[in-house]
Coordinates of C-alpha atoms and ligand atoms in Angstrom, one line a residue:
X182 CA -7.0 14.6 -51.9
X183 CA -4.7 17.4 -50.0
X184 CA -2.2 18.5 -51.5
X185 CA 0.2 16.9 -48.7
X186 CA -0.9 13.4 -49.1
X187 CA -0.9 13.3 -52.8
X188 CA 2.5 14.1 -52.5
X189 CA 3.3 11.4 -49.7
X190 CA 0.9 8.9 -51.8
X191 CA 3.6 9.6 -54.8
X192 CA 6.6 9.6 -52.7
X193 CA 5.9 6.3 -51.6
X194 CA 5.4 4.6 -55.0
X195 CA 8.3 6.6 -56.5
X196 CA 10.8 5.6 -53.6
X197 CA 9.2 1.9 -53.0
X198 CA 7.4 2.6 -49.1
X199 CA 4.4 1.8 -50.2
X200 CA 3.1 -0.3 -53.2
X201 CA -0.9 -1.1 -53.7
X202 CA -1.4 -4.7 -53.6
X203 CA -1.9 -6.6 -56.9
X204 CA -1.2 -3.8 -59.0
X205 CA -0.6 -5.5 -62.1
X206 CA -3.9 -7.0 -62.2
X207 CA -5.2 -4.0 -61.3
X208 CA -4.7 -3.1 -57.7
X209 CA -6.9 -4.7 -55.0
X210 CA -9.8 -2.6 -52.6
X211 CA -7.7 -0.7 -50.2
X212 CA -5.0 -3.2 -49.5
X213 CA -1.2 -2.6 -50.0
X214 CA 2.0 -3.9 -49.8
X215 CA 5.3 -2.2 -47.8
X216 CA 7.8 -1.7 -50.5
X217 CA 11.4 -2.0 -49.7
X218 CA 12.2 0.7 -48.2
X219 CA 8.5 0.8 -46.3
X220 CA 9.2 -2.4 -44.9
X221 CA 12.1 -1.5 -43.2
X222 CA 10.5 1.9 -41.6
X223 CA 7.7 -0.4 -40.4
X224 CA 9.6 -2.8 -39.0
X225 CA 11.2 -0.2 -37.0
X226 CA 8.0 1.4 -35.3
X227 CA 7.4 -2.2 -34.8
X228 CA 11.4 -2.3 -33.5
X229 CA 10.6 0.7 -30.9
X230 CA 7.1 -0.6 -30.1
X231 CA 8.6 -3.5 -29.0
X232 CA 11.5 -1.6 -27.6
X233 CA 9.9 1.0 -25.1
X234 CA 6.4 -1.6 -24.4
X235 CA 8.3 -4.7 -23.9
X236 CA 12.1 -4.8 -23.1
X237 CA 12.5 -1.6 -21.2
X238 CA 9.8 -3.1 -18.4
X239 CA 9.6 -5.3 -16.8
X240 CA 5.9 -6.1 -16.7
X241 CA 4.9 -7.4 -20.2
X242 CA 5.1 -10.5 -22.2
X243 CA 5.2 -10.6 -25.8
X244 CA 3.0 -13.2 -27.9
X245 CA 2.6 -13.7 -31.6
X246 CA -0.9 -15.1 -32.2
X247 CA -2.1 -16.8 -34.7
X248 CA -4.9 -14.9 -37.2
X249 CA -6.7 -18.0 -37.2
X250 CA -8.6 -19.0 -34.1
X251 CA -11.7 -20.9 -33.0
X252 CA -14.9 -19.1 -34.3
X253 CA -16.1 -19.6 -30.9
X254 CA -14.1 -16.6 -29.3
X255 CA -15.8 -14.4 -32.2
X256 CA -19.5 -15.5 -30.7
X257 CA -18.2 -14.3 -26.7
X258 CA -16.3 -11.8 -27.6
X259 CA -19.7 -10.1 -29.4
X260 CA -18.0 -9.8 -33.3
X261 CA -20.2 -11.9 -35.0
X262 CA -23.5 -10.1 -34.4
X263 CA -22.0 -6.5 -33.1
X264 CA -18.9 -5.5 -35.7
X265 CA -20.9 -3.6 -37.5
X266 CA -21.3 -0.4 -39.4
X267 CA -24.4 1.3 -41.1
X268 CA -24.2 1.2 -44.9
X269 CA -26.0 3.6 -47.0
X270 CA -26.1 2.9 -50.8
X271 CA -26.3 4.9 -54.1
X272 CA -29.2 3.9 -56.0
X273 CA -27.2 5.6 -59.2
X274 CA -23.4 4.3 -59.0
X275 CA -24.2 1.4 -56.3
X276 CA -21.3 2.5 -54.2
X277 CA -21.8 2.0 -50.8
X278 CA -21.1 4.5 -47.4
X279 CA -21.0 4.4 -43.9
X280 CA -24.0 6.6 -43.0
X281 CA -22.7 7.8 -40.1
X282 CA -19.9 9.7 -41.9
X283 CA -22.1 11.7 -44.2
X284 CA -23.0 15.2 -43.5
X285 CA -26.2 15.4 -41.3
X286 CA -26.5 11.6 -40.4
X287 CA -26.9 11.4 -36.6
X288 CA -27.2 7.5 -35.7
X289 CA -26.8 5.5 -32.5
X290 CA -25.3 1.6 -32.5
X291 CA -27.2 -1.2 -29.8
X292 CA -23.5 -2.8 -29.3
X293 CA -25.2 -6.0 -28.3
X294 CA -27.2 -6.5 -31.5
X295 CA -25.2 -4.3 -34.2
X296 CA -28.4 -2.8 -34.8
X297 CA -27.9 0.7 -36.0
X298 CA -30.6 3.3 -34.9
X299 CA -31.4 6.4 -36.9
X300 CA -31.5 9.6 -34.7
X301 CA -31.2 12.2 -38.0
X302 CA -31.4 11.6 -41.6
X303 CA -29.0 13.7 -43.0
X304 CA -28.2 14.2 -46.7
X305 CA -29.6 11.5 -49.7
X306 CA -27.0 13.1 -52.2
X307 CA -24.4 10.6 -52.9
X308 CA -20.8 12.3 -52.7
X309 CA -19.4 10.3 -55.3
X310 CA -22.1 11.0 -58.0
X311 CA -24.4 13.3 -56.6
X312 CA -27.2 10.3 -57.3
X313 CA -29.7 9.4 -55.1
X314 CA -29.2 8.0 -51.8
X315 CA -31.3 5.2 -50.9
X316 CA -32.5 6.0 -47.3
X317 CA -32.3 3.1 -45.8
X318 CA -29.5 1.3 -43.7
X319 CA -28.1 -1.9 -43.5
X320 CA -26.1 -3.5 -40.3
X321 CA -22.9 -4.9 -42.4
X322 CA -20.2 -6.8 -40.5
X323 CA -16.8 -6.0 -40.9
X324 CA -15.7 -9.5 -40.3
X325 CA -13.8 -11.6 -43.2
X326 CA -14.8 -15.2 -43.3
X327 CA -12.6 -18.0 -44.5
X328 CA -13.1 -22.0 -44.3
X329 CA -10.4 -24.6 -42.6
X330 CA -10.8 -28.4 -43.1
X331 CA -9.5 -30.8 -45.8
X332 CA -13.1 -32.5 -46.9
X333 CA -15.3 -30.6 -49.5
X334 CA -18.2 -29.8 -47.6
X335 CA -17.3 -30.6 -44.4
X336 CA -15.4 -27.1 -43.8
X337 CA -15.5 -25.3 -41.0
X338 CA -15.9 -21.4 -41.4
X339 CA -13.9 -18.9 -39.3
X340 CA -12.9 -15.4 -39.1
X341 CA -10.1 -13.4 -39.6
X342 CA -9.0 -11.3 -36.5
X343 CA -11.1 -8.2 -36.6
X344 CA -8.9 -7.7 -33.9
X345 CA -5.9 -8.3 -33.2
X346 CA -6.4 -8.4 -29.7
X347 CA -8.2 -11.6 -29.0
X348 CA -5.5 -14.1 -29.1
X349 CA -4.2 -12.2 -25.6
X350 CA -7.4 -12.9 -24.1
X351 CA -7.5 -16.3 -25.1
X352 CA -3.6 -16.8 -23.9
X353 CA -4.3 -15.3 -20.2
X354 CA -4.6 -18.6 -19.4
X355 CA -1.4 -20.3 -19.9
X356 CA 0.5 -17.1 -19.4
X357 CA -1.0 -17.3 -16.1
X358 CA -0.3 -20.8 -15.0
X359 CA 3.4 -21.2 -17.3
X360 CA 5.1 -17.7 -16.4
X361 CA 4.5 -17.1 -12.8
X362 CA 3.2 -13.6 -13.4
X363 CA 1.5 -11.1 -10.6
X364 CA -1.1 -8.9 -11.4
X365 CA -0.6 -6.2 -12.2
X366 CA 1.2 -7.5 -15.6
X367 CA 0.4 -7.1 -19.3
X368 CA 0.8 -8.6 -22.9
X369 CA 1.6 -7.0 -25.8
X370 CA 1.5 -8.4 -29.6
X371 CA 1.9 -7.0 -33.0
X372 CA -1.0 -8.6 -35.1
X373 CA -2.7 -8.3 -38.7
X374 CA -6.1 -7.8 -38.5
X375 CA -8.7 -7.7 -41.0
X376 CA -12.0 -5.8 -41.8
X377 CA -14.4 -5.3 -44.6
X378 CA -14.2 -2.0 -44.6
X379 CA -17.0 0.6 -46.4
X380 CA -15.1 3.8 -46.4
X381 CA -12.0 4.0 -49.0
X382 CA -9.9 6.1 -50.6
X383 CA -8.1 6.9 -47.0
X384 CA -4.3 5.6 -48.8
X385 CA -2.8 3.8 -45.5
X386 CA -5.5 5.3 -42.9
X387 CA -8.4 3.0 -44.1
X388 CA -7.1 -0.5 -45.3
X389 CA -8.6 -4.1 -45.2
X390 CA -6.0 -5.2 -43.5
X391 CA -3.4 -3.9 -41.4
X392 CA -1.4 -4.1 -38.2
X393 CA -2.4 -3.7 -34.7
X394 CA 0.2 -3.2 -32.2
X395 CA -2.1 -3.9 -29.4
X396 CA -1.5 -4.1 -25.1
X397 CA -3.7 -5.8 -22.8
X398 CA -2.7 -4.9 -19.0
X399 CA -4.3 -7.2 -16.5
X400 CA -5.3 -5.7 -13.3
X401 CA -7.3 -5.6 -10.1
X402 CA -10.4 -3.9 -10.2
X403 CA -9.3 -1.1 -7.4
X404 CA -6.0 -0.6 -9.3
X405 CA -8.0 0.3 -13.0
X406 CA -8.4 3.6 -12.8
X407 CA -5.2 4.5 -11.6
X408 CA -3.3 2.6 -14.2
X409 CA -5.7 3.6 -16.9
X410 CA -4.4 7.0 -16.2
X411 CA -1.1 5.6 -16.3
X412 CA -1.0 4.0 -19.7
X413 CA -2.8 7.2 -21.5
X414 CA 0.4 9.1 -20.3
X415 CA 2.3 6.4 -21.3
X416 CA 1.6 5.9 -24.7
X417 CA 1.0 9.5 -25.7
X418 CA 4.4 10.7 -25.2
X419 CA 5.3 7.5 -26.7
X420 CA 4.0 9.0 -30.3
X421 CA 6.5 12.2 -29.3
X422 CA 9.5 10.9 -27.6
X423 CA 9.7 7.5 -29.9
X424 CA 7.7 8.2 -32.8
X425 CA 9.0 12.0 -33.3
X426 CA 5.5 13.2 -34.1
X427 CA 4.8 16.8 -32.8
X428 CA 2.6 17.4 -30.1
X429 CA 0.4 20.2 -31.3
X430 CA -0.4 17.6 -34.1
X431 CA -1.8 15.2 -31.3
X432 CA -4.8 15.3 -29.0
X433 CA -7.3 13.3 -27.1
X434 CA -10.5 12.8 -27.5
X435 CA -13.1 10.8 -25.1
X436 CA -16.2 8.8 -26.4
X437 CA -19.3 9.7 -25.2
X438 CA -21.4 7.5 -23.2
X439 CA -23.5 6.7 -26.9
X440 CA -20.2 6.0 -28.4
X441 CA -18.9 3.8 -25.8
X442 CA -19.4 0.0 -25.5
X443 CA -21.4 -0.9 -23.1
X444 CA -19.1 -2.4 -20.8
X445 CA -15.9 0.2 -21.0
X446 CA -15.4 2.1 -18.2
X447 CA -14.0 4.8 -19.7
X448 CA -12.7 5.2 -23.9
X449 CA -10.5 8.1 -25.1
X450 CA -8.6 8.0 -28.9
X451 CA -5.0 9.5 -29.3
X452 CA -5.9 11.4 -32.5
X453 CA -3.3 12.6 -35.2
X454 CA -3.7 15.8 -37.3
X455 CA -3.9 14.0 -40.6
X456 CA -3.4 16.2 -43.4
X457 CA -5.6 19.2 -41.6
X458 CA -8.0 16.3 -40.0
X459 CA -7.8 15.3 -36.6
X460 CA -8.2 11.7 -36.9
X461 CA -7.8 8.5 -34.6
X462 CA -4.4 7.0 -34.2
X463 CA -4.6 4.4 -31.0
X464 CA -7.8 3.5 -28.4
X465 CA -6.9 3.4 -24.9
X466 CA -9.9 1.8 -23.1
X467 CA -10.8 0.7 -19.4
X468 CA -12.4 -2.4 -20.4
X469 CA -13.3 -4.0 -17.1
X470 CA -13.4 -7.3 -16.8
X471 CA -15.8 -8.1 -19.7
X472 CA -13.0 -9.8 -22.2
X473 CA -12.2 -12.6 -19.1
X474 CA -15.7 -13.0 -18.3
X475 CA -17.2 -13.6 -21.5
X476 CA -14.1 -16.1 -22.6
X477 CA -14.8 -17.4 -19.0
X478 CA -18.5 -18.2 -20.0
X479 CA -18.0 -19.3 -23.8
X480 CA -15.1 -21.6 -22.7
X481 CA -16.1 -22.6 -19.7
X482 CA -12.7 -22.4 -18.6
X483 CA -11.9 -20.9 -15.0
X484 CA -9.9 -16.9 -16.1
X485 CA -9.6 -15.6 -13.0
X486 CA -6.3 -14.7 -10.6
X487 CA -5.8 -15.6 -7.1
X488 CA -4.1 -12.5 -5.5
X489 CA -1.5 -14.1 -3.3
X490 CA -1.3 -10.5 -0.9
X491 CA -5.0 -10.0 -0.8
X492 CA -6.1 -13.8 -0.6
X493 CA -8.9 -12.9 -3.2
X494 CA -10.0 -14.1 -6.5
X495 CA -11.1 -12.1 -9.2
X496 CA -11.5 -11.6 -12.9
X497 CA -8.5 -9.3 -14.1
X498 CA -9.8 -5.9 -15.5
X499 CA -8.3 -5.0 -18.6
X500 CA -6.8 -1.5 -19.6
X501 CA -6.3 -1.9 -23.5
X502 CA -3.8 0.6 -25.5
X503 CA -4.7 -0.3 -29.5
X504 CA -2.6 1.0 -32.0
X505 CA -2.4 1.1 -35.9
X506 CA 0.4 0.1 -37.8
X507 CA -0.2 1.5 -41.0
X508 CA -1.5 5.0 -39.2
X509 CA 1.5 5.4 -36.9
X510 CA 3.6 4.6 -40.7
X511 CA 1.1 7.1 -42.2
X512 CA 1.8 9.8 -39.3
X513 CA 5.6 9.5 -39.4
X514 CA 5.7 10.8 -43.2
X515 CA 2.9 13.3 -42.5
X516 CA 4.9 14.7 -39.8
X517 CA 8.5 14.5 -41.6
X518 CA 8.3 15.5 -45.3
X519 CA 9.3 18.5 -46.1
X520 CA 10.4 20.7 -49.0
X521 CA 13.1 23.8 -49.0
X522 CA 14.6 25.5 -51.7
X523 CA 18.4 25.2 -52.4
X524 CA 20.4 27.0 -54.7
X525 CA 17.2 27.4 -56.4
X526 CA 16.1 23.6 -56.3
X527 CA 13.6 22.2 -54.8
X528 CA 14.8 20.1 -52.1
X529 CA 12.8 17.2 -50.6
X530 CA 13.6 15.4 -47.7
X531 CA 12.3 13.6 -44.8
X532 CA 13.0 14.1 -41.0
X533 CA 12.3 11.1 -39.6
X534 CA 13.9 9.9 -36.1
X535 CA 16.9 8.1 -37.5
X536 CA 16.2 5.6 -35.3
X537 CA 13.1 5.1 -37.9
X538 CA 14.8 5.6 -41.3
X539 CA 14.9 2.6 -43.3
X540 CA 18.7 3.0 -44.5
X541 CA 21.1 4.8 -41.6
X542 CA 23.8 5.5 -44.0
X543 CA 25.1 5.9 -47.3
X544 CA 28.3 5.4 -48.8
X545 CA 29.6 7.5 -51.9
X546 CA 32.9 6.9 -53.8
X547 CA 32.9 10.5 -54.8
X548 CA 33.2 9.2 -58.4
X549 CA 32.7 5.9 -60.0
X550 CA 35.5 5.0 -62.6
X551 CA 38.2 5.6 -60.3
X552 CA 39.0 2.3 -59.3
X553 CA 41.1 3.1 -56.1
X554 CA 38.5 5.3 -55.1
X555 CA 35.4 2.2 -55.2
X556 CA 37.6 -0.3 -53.7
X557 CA 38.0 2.0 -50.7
X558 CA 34.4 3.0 -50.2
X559 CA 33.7 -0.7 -50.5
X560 CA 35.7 -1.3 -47.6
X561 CA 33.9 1.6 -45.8
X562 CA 30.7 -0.4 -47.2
X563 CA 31.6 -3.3 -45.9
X564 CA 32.6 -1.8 -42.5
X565 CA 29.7 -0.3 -41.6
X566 CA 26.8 -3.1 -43.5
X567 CA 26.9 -5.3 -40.3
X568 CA 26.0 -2.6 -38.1
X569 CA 23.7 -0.7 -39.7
X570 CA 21.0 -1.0 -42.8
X571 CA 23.5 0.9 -45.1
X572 CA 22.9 1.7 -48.7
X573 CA 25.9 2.4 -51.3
X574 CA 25.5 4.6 -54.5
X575 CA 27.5 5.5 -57.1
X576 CA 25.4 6.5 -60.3
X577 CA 25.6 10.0 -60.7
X578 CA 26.7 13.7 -59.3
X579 CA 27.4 13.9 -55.0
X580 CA 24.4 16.4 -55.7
X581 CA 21.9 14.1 -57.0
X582 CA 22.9 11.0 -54.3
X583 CA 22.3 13.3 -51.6
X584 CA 19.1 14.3 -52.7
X585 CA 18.1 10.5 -53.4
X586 CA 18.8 10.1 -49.9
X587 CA 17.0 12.5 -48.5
X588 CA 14.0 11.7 -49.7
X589 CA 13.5 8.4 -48.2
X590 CA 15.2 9.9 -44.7
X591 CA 18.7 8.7 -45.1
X592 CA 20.1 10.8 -41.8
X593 CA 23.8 10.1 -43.2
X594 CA 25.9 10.0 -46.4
X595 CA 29.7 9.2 -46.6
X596 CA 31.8 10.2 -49.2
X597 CA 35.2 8.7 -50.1
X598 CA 37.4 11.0 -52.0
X599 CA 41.0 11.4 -53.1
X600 CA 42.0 12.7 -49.3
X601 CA 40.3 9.5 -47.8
X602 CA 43.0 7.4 -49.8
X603 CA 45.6 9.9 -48.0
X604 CA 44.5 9.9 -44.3
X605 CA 42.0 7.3 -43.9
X606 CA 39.2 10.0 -43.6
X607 CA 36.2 10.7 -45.0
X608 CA 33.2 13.6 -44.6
X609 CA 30.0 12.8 -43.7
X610 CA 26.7 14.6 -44.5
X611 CA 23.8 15.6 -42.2
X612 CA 20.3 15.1 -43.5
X613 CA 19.1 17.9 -42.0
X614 CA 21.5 20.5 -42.2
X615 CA 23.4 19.5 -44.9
X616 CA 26.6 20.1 -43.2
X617 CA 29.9 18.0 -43.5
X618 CA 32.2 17.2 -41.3
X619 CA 35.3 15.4 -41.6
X620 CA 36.1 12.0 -39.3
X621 CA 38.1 8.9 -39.5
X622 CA 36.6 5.9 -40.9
X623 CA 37.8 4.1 -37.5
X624 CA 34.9 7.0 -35.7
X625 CA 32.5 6.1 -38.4
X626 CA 30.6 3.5 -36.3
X627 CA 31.0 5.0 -32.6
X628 CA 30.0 8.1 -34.2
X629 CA 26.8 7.1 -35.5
X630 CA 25.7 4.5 -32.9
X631 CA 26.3 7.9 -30.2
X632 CA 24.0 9.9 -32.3
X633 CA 21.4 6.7 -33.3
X634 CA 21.0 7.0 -29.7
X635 CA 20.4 11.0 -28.8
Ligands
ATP813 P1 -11.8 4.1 -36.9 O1 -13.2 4.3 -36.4 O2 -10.9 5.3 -37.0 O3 -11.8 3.3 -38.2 P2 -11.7 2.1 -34.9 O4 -12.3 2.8 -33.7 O5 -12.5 1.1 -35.7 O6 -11.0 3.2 -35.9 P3 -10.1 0.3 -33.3 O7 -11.0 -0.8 -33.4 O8 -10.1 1.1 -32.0 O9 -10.3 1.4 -34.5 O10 -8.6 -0.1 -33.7 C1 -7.5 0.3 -33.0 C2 -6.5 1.0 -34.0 O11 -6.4 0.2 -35.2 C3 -7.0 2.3 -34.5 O12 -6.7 3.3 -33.6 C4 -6.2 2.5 -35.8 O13 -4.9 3.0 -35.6 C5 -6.1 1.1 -36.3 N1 -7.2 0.8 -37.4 C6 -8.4 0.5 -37.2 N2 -9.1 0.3 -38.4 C7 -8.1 0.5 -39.3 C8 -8.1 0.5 -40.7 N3 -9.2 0.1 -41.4 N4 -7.0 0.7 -41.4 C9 -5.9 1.0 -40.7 N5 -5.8 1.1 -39.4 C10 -6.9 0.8 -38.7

């Protein structure tokens, strides 16, 4: 592991981001839980997602799908037969790879039969073991399978989302006829989604299941290209201006035409610089009108769009912009923890947007058996806890609080001290720079909303 993850890997069971799932039976294959304090920091990328893709246009709907849905839409949309990957296994250990990872492997994927093709044999020497490989490969589908029905026996089986995505397809239908939209429009969700995954050991970046914060924008044929264009911009600067990740750390990369579904247009991946690695962080994909279609044909169902300017009816092309949760998470503490030495100690701290950190504030009673002095940094508590996720603590030296804070990427710390219970003021602490500054409690909120907003 680098050195940089397996200190963000311990950060986040240490400070409660990031907890693997199960653990006390064990731990469970590559799934985790957000801790308390990772919770919070994903529900803020979800919060600016949300923020910047839905309520700042005027052009998007939001849903909330269900993971559940018919086992049809699996069939049209190709999962059942084409989710697949080529898996390679160790005839020492039995672990199992994804050939096309492994040095030398060169292999091509028939997307309408899942069917992988070997081009190059590359190595037989397992990495875990250094064993034998077996040189074959076997199609396995990512897709998870549960059953829904009350009678033994009579159960239906159906998948979870190996996409989040498909619910919006499925929905263009009453969006269309309950919300008076015109084309072009889009919808956006944020959705779990669930594969079997072969390759682990990634932390966050490879997982079973995770979030996909996904947008499907609906639009005329002639208009695609343009507007593919459009959203690339769009949600690449998104990752700088929103997500505070730096831009030398970010770059695109296109599919080639072997790569590429058969029916995309075009494909190119936002990739991230993960821990030395450039690695894929969102798909933005011209999908045409293939999604529409093949729903159109499963369903039988009518998903097309009368344009009342042009007078003509077509199936909507779709320009798709497909995120990851847990990577964008993943990418944020990459790109924020740092470590500096101060009056020689190591200091570590994490510079995330504060519009991202989990807690905004913290409030210090400079000591805690000075009554006077809690009471009064309770009220300063109590001020500021409706308005922002604020965090008090009192065990220990000023010293060792602030550093507790800035691990987890507090961007604030007040202190209440004898002079507070004189003038009503109180100083307050910069992540980043460490400098103090005094203000009046009665600032304290205008203050901080200003500089939440910078
Ligand atoms: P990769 O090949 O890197 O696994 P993918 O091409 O299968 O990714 P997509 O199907 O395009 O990924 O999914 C869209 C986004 O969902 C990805 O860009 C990524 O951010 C996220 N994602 C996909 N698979 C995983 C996973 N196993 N764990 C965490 N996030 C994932």
């Amino acid at each position: 592991m680098n050195d940089l993850m397996e200190k963000i890997v311990s950060l986040c069971k240490r400070r409660g981001f990031v907890y693997p799932s199960s653990e006390i039976y064990g731990g469970f294959a590559n799934i985790y839980d957000f801790g308390p304090l990772g919770s919070l920091l994903a529900k803020n990328i979800r919060d600016v997602w949300i923020k910047k893709m839905v309520q700042e246009r005027n052009d998007i709907y939001l849903i909330d799908g269900s993971i559940l849905m018919h086992p049809k839409s699996w069939e049209a949309s190709g999962h059942t037969v084409a989710f697949t990957d080529p898996l390679i296994q160790c005839q020492g250990c039995k672990k199992r790879f994804r050939a096309d990872k492994l040095e030398g492997w060169k292999l091509e994927k028939d997307n309408q039969t899942g069917k992988w093709n070997v081009l190059k044999q590359g190595t037989l020497i397992c990495p875990d073991c250094n064993g034998k490989l077996i040189p074959e490969i076997k199609e396995f589908n990512l897709l998870m399978t549960t059953s829904v029905g009350s009678v033994e026996g009579e159960k239906t089986k159906v998948y979870l989302k190996g996409e989040s995505c498909q619910n919006i397809y499925l929905d263009f239908l009453p969006i269309r006829d309950t919300m008076g939209v015109k084309i072009p429009f889009g919808v956006a969700q944020i959705g779990k989604t669930f594969r079997n995954e072969i390759t682990l050991g990634k932390f966050l970046f490879k997982v079973r299941e995770f979030e996909q914060m996904d947008i499907e924008y609906f639009c005329s044929p002639e208009k695609a290209k343009e507007l593919y264009e459009e959203w690339k911009n769009i949600r690449f600067n998104w990752y700088i201006d929103t997500i505070g990740l730096n831009k030398s750390n970010l770059r695109w990369r296109q599919h080639s035409p072997e790569e590429r579904i058969f029916y995309a247009r075009d494909a190119w991946d936002i990739e991230y610089k993960f821990f030395g690695e450039f690695e894929e962080l969102e798909g933005i994909h011209d999908r045409s009108d293939y999604d529409l279609k093949q729903h159109g044909k499963f369903s039988g169902k009518e998903l097309d769009y009368f344009d009342p300017v042009s007078k003509t009816r077509f199936i909507p092309n779709i320009i798709e912009c497909s995120g990851g949760l847990q990577r964008t998470f993943l990418a944020v503490l990459a790109e924020s923890y740092r470590e500096e030495e101060v009056n020689n100690e190591k200091r570590v701290f994490l510079k995330i947007k504060p519009s991202l950190s989990p807690y905004k504030i913290a409030v210090f009673p400079l000591v805690a058996n000075k009554d006077n002095l809690v009471e009064k940094a309770k009220d300063v508590f109590n001020l500021l806890k409706p308005e922002f996720m604020t965090m008090w603590d009192s065990i220990g030296n000023i010293g060792k609080r602030y550093r507790r804070q800035d691990e987890i990427g507090t961007p604030w710390c007040i202190t209440i001290d004898y002079q507070t219970l004189e003038d009503d003021t109180v100083t307050i602490r910069d992540r980043d720079t460490m400098e103090q500054q005094r203000i009046k409690i009665e600032e304290i909120v205008r203050l901080i909303k200003e500089r939440l907003h910078v």
